[in-house]
Short mmCIF file of C-alpha atoms in Angstrom, two decimals:
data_model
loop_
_atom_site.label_atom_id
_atom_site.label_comp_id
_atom_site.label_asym_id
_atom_site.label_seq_id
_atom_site.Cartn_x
_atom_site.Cartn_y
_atom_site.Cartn_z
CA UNK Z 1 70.35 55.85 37.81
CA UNK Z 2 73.39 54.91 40.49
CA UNK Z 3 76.59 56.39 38.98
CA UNK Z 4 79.35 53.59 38.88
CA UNK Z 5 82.12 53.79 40.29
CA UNK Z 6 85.66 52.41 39.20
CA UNK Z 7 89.65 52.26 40.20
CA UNK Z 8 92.19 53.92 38.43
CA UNK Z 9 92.94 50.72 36.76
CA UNK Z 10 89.36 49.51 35.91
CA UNK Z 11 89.07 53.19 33.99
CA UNK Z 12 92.31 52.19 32.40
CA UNK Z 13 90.80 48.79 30.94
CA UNK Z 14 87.65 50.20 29.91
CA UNK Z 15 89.51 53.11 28.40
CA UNK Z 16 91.24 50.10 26.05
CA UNK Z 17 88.57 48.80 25.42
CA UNK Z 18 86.95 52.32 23.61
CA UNK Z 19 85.49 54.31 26.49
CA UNK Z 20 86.51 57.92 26.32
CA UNK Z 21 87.94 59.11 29.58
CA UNK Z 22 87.37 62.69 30.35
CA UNK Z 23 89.43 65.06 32.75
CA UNK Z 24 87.04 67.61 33.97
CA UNK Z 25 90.19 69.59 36.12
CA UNK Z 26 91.49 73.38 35.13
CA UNK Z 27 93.66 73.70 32.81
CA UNK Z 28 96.81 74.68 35.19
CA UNK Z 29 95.74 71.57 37.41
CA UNK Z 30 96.51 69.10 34.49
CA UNK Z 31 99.57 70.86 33.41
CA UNK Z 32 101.23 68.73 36.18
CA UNK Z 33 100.18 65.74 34.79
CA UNK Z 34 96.86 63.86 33.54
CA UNK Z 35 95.76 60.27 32.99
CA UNK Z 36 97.80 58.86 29.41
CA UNK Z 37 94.79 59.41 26.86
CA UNK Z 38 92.61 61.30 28.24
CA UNK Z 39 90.93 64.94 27.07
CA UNK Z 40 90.97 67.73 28.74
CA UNK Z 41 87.57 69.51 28.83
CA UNK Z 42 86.47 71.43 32.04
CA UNK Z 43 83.76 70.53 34.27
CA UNK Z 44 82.21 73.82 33.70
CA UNK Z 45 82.78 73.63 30.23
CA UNK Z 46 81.52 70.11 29.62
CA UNK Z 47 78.45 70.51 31.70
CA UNK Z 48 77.24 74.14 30.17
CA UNK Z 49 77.49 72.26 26.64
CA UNK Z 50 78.40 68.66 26.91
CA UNK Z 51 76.74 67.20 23.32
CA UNK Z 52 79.49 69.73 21.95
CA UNK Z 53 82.11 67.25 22.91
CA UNK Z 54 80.42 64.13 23.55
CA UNK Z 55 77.59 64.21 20.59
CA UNK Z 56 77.07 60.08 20.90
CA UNK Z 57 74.99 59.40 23.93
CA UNK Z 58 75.20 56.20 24.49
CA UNK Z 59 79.15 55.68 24.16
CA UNK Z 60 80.79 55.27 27.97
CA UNK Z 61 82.47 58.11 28.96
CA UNK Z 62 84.70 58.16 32.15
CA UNK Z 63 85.27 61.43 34.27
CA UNK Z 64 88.23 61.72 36.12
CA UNK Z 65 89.30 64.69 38.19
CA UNK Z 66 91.95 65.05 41.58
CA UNK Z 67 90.25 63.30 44.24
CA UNK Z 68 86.69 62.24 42.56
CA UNK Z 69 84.57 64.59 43.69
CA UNK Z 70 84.31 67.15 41.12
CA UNK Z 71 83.95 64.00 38.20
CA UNK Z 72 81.30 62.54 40.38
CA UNK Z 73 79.23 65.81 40.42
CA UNK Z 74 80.00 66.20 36.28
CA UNK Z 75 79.05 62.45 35.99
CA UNK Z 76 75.38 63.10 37.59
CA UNK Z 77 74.91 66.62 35.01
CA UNK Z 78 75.50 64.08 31.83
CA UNK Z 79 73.20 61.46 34.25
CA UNK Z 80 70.63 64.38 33.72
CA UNK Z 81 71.24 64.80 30.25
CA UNK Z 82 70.76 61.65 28.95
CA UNK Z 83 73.72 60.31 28.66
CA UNK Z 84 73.17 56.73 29.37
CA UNK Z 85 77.05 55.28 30.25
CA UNK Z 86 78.91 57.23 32.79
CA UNK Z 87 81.34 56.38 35.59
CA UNK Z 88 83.51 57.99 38.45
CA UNK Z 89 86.90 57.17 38.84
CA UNK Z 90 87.45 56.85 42.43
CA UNK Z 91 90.16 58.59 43.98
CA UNK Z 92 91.00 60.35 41.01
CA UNK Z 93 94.20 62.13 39.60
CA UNK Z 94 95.94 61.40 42.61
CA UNK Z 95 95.03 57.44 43.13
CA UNK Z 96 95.77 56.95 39.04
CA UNK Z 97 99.42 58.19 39.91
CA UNK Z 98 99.45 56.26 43.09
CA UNK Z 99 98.68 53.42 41.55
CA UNK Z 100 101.28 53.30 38.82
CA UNK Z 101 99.38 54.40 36.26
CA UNK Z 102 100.92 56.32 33.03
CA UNK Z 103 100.23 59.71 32.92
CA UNK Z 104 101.63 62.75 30.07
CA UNK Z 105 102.51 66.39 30.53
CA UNK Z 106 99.86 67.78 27.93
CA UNK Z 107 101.19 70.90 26.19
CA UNK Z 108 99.28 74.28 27.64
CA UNK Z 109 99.87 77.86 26.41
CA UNK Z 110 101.12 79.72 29.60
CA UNK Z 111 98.82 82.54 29.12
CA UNK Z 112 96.04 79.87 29.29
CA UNK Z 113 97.26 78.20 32.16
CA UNK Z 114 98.05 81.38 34.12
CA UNK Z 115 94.35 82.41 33.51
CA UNK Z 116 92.62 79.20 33.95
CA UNK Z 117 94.92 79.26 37.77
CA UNK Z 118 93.86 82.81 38.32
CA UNK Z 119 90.02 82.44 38.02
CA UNK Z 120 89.60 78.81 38.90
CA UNK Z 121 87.16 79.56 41.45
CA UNK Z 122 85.03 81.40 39.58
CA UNK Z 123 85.62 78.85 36.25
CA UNK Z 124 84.32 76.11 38.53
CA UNK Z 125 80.93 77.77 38.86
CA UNK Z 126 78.34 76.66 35.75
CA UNK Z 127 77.19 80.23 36.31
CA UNK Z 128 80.30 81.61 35.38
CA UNK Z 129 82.59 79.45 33.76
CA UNK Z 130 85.23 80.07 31.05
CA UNK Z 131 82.70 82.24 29.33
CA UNK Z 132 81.09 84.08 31.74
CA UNK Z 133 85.08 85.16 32.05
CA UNK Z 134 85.94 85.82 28.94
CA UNK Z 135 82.83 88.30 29.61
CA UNK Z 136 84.35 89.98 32.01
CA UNK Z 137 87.60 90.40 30.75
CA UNK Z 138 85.87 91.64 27.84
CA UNK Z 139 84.13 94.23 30.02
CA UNK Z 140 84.87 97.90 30.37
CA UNK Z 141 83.21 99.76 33.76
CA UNK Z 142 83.49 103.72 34.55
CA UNK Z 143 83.87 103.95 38.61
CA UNK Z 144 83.51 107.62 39.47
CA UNK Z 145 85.40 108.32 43.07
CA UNK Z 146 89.12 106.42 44.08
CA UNK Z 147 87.86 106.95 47.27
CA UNK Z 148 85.76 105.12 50.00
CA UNK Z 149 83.67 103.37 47.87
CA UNK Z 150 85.41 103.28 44.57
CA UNK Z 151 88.42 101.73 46.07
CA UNK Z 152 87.05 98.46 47.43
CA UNK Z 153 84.60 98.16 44.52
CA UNK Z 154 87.44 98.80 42.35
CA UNK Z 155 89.99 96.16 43.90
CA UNK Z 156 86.90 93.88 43.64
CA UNK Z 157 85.99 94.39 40.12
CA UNK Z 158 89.99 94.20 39.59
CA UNK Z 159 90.50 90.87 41.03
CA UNK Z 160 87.16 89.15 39.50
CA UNK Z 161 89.55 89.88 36.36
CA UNK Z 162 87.25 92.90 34.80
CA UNK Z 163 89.19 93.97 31.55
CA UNK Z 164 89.41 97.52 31.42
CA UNK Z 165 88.70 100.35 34.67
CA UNK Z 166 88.06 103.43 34.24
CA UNK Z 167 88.89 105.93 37.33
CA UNK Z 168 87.86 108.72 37.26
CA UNK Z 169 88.89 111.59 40.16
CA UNK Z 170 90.41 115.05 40.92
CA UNK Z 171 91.48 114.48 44.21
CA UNK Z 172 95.34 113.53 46.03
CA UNK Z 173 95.75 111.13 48.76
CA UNK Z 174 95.87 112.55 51.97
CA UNK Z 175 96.23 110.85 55.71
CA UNK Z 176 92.74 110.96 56.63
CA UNK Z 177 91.66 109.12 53.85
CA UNK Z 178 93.94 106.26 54.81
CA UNK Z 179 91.23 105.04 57.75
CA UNK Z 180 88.69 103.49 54.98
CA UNK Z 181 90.59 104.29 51.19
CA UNK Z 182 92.07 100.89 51.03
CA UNK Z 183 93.98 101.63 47.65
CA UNK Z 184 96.31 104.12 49.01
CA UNK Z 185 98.98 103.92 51.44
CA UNK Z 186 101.27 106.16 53.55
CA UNK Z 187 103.53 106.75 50.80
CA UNK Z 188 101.29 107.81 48.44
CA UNK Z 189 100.30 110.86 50.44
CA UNK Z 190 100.32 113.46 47.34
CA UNK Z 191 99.76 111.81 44.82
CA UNK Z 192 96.75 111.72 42.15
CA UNK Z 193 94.07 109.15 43.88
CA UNK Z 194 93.74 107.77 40.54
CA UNK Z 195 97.81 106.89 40.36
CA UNK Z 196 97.51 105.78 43.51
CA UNK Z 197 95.12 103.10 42.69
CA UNK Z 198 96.36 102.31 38.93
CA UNK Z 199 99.32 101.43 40.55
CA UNK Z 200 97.40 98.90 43.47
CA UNK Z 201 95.16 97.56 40.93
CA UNK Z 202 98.24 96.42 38.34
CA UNK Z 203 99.96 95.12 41.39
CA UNK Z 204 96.40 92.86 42.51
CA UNK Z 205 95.68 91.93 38.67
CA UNK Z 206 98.42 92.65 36.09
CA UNK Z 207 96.47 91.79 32.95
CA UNK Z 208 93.69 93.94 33.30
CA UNK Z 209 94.01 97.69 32.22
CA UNK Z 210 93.41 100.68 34.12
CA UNK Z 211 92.35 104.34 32.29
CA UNK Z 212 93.63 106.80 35.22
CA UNK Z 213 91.78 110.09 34.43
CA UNK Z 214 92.69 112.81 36.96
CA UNK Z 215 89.72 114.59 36.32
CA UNK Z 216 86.53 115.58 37.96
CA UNK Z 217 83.58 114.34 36.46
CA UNK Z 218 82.02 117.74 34.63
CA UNK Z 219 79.23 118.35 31.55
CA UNK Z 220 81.77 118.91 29.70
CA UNK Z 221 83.66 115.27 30.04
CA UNK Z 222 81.14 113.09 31.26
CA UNK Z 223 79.84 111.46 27.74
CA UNK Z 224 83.15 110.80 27.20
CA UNK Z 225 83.87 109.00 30.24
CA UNK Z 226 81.36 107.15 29.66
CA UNK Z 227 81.71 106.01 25.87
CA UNK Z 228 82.57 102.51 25.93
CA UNK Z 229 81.68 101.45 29.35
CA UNK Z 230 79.44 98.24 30.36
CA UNK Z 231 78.56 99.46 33.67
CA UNK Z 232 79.22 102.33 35.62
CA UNK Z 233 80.50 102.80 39.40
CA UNK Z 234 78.92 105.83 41.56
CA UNK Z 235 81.83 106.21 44.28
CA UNK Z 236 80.96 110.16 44.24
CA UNK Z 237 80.88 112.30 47.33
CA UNK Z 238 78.52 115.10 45.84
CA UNK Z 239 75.07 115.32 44.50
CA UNK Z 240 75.93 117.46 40.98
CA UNK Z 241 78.20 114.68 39.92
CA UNK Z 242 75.39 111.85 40.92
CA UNK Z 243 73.29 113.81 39.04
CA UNK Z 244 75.44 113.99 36.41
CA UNK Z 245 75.81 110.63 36.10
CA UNK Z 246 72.60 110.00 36.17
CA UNK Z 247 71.33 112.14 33.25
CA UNK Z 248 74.08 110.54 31.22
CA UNK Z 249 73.53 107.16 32.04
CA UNK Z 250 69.90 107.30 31.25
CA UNK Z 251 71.20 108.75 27.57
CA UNK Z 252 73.55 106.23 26.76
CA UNK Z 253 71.39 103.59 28.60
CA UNK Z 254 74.13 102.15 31.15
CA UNK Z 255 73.25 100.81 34.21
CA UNK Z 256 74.56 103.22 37.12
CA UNK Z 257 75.41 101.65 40.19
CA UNK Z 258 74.88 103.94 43.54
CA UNK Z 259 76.28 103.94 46.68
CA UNK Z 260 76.45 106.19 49.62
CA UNK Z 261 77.66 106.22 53.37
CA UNK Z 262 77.14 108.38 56.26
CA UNK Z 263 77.87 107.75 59.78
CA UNK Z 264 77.15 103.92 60.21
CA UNK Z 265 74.80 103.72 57.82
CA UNK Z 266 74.76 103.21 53.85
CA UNK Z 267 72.58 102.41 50.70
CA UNK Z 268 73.26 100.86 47.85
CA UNK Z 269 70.84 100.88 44.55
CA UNK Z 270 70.97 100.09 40.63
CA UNK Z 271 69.36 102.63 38.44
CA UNK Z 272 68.91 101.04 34.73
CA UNK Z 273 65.70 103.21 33.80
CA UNK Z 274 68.69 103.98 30.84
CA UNK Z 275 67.46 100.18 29.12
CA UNK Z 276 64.29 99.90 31.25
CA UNK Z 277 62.25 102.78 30.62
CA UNK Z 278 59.08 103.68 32.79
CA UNK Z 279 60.08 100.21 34.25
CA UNK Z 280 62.77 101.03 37.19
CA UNK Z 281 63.47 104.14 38.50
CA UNK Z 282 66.89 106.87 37.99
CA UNK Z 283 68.41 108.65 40.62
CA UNK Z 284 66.43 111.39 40.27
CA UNK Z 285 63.34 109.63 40.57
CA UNK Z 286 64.77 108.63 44.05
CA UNK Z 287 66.11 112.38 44.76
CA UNK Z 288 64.44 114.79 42.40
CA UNK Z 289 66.28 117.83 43.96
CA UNK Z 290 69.46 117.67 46.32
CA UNK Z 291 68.04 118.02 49.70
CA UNK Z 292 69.46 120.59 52.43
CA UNK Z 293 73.41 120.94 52.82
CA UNK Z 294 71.96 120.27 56.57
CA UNK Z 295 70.49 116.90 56.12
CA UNK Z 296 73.14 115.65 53.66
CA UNK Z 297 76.61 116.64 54.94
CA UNK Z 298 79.55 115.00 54.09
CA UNK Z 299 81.97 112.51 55.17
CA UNK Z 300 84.15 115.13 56.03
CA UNK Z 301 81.61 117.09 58.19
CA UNK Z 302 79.70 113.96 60.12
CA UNK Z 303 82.34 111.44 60.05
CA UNK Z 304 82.24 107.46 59.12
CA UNK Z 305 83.37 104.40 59.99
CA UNK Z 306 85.91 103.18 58.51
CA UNK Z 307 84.49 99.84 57.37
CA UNK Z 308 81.10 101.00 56.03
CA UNK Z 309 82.31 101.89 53.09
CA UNK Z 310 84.21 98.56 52.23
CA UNK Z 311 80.45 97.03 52.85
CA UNK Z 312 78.70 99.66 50.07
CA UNK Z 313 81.91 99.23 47.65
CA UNK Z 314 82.03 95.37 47.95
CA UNK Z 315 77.92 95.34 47.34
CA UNK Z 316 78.48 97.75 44.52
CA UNK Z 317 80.95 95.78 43.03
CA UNK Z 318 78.56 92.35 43.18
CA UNK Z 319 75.64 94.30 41.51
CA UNK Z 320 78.28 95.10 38.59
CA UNK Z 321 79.72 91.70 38.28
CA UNK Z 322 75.83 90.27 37.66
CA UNK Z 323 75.27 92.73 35.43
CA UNK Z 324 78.03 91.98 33.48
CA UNK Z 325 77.44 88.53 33.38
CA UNK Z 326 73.28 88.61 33.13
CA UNK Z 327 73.34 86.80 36.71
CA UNK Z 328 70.40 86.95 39.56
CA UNK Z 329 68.13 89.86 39.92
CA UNK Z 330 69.91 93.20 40.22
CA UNK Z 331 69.12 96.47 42.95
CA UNK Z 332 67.06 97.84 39.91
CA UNK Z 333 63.98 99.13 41.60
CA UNK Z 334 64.92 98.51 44.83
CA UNK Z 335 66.58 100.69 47.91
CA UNK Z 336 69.13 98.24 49.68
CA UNK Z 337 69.42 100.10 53.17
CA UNK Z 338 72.93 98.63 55.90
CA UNK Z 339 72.86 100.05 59.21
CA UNK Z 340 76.43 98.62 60.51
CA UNK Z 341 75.40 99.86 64.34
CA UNK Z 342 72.80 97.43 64.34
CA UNK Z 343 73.92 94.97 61.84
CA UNK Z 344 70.72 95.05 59.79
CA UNK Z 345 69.65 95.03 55.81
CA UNK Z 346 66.60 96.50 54.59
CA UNK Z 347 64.62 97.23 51.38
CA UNK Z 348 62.80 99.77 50.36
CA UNK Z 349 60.68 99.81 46.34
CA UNK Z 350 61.47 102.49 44.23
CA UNK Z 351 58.95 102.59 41.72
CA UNK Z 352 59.90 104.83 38.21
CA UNK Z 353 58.40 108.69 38.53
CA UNK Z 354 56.44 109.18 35.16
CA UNK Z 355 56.67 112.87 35.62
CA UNK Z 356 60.73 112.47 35.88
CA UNK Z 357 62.33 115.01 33.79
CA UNK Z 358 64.86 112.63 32.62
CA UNK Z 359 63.56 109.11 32.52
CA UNK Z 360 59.39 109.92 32.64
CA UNK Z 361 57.09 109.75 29.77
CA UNK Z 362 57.56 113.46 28.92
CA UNK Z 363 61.45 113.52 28.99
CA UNK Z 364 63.34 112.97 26.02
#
């Protein structure tokens, strides 16, 4: 069925004559202003559950939005849903004002506003929308390291409007790590990493909190660290901590996400055998024992360049965000291998060890 199309003014009879007319913008976009009479209910909103506001499918409804495009695209979802009378403003918001057309200055609660502004991109996707959110502002994630990897996947997390991070490290900023640590500056040199970014993070993203903990991650701490948490971060330079993490994440079935860089190369997994037992592997299904100091040295020993981590962090900080919001198909199970040198992704399966001590059949 064609979706008709109508001026500002032809909405305005129709909307006289009982049509409801609908403005599917954010919430900040119609605080400047909407079309006299209309509601305000947001295209994601409206198409993730539109009998909610429009129960009677066969009344006309008219979508307006800025320019027309978004209210055309809402108009075909209710199309699909069977609603039977739908129409398009043309030109939208802006060709209703150009056109003389009354318009009122609805009343919005700043903090509303301010967020809907914020996260309009990510309100504007059905996938996400204002409750996919509220989920993550709801969310709490551990990320273990405020260094290579923890800082872009923290600034990440940060801006996507996660509600709570926990940091977790021991370590002070020094110069060197200024090359790839892109929380800390020149002026932070000395100071706790985990100030360091608190104080980056609040600047990005003011309404999210961050837990600084200046601590290394140890037996002795890390069930507490991790009491609370959604999802946890793997930014750590060392194998005991990874393992660690591992052993506790399995316990308290969180999802661990794990990165590591070397060189010009890094990897990047989810290990969730923690809620998916015997289905999808844990770390030490992947790396049963640490392997030589030899074949594993550091950053600090082999060197790395300076973006590589920024790639690892930023994919970390996707595979959080969909597991936060139950999006896609997470790492779970599988090895995601980046070799910057060459510019090149590739996969290896990691199928769950039944003989693992901590997430086989055997372990407890």
């Amino acid at each position: 069925m064609k979706i008709e199309l109508l001026t500002p003014a032809q909405a305005r009879a129709r909307q006289a004559a009982g049509a409801v007319l609908i403005d599917v913008r954010e919430v900040h976009e119609r605080a400047q202003g909407q079309a006299e009479g209309a509601l305000g209910i947001e295209r994601a909103a409206l198409e993730a559950a539109p009998q909610t506001h429009l129960p009677d499918l066969s009344r006309e409804v008219l979508l307006i939005c800025q320019s027309g495009a978004r209210s055309l695209a809402a108009a075909q979802a209710l199309l699909e849903r069977g609603y039977l009378r739908v129409a398009s403003v043309e030109g939208g918001t802006t060709r209703w004002i150009a056109d003389g057309l009354p318009l009122v200055m609805p009343l919005v609660d700043a903090e509303q506003a301010r967020f809907a502004e914020r996260y309009s991109r990510h309100l504007l996707l059905p996938e996400v929308g204002p409750a996919g959110q509220q989920r993550l502002r709801d969310a709490r994630v551990l990320i273990v390291g405020a260094g290579g990897l923890g800082s872009p996947a923290a600034y990440y997390l940060a801006a996507a409007g996660v509600g709570r991070l926990r940091i977790a490290d021991d370590d002070v900023v020094e110069r060197s790590n200024l090359q790839r640590q892109i929380l800390h500056g020149e002026d932070r040199i000395g100071q706790p990493k985990v100030s360091s970014a608190a104080q980056t993070l609040q600047a990005l993203n003011p309404d999210i909190a961050i837990d600084a903990v200046a601590a290394r991650v140890t037996a002795d701490n890390v069930e507490a660290l991790l009491d609370g948490v959604d999802v946890v971060i793997d930014g750590a330079d060392n194998f005991a901590t990874r393992y660690l993490l591992n052993d506790a994440c399995v316990r308290q079935a969180r999802p661990l996400v794990y990165g590591a860089v070397q060189r010009f190369e890094g990897q990047v997994s989810v290990f969730d055998a923690g809620r998916r037992r015997g289905q999808v592997p844990c770390y030490r299904c992947l790396f049963p024992a640490p392997p030589p100091p030899a074949l594993a040295p550091n950053c600090a020993q082999a060197g790395v360049l300076g973006v590589l981590p920024g790639v690892i962090g930023l994919l970390q900080a996707t595979e959080a965000i969909k597991l936060l919001l139950g999006l896609g198909e997470s790492l779970a199970g599988r090895l995601l291998g980046f070799d910057a040198l060459g510019m090149r992704f590739h996969e290896l399966a990691l199928p769950p060890d039944p003989d693992c001590p901590v997430c086989g059949a055997a372990a407890p």
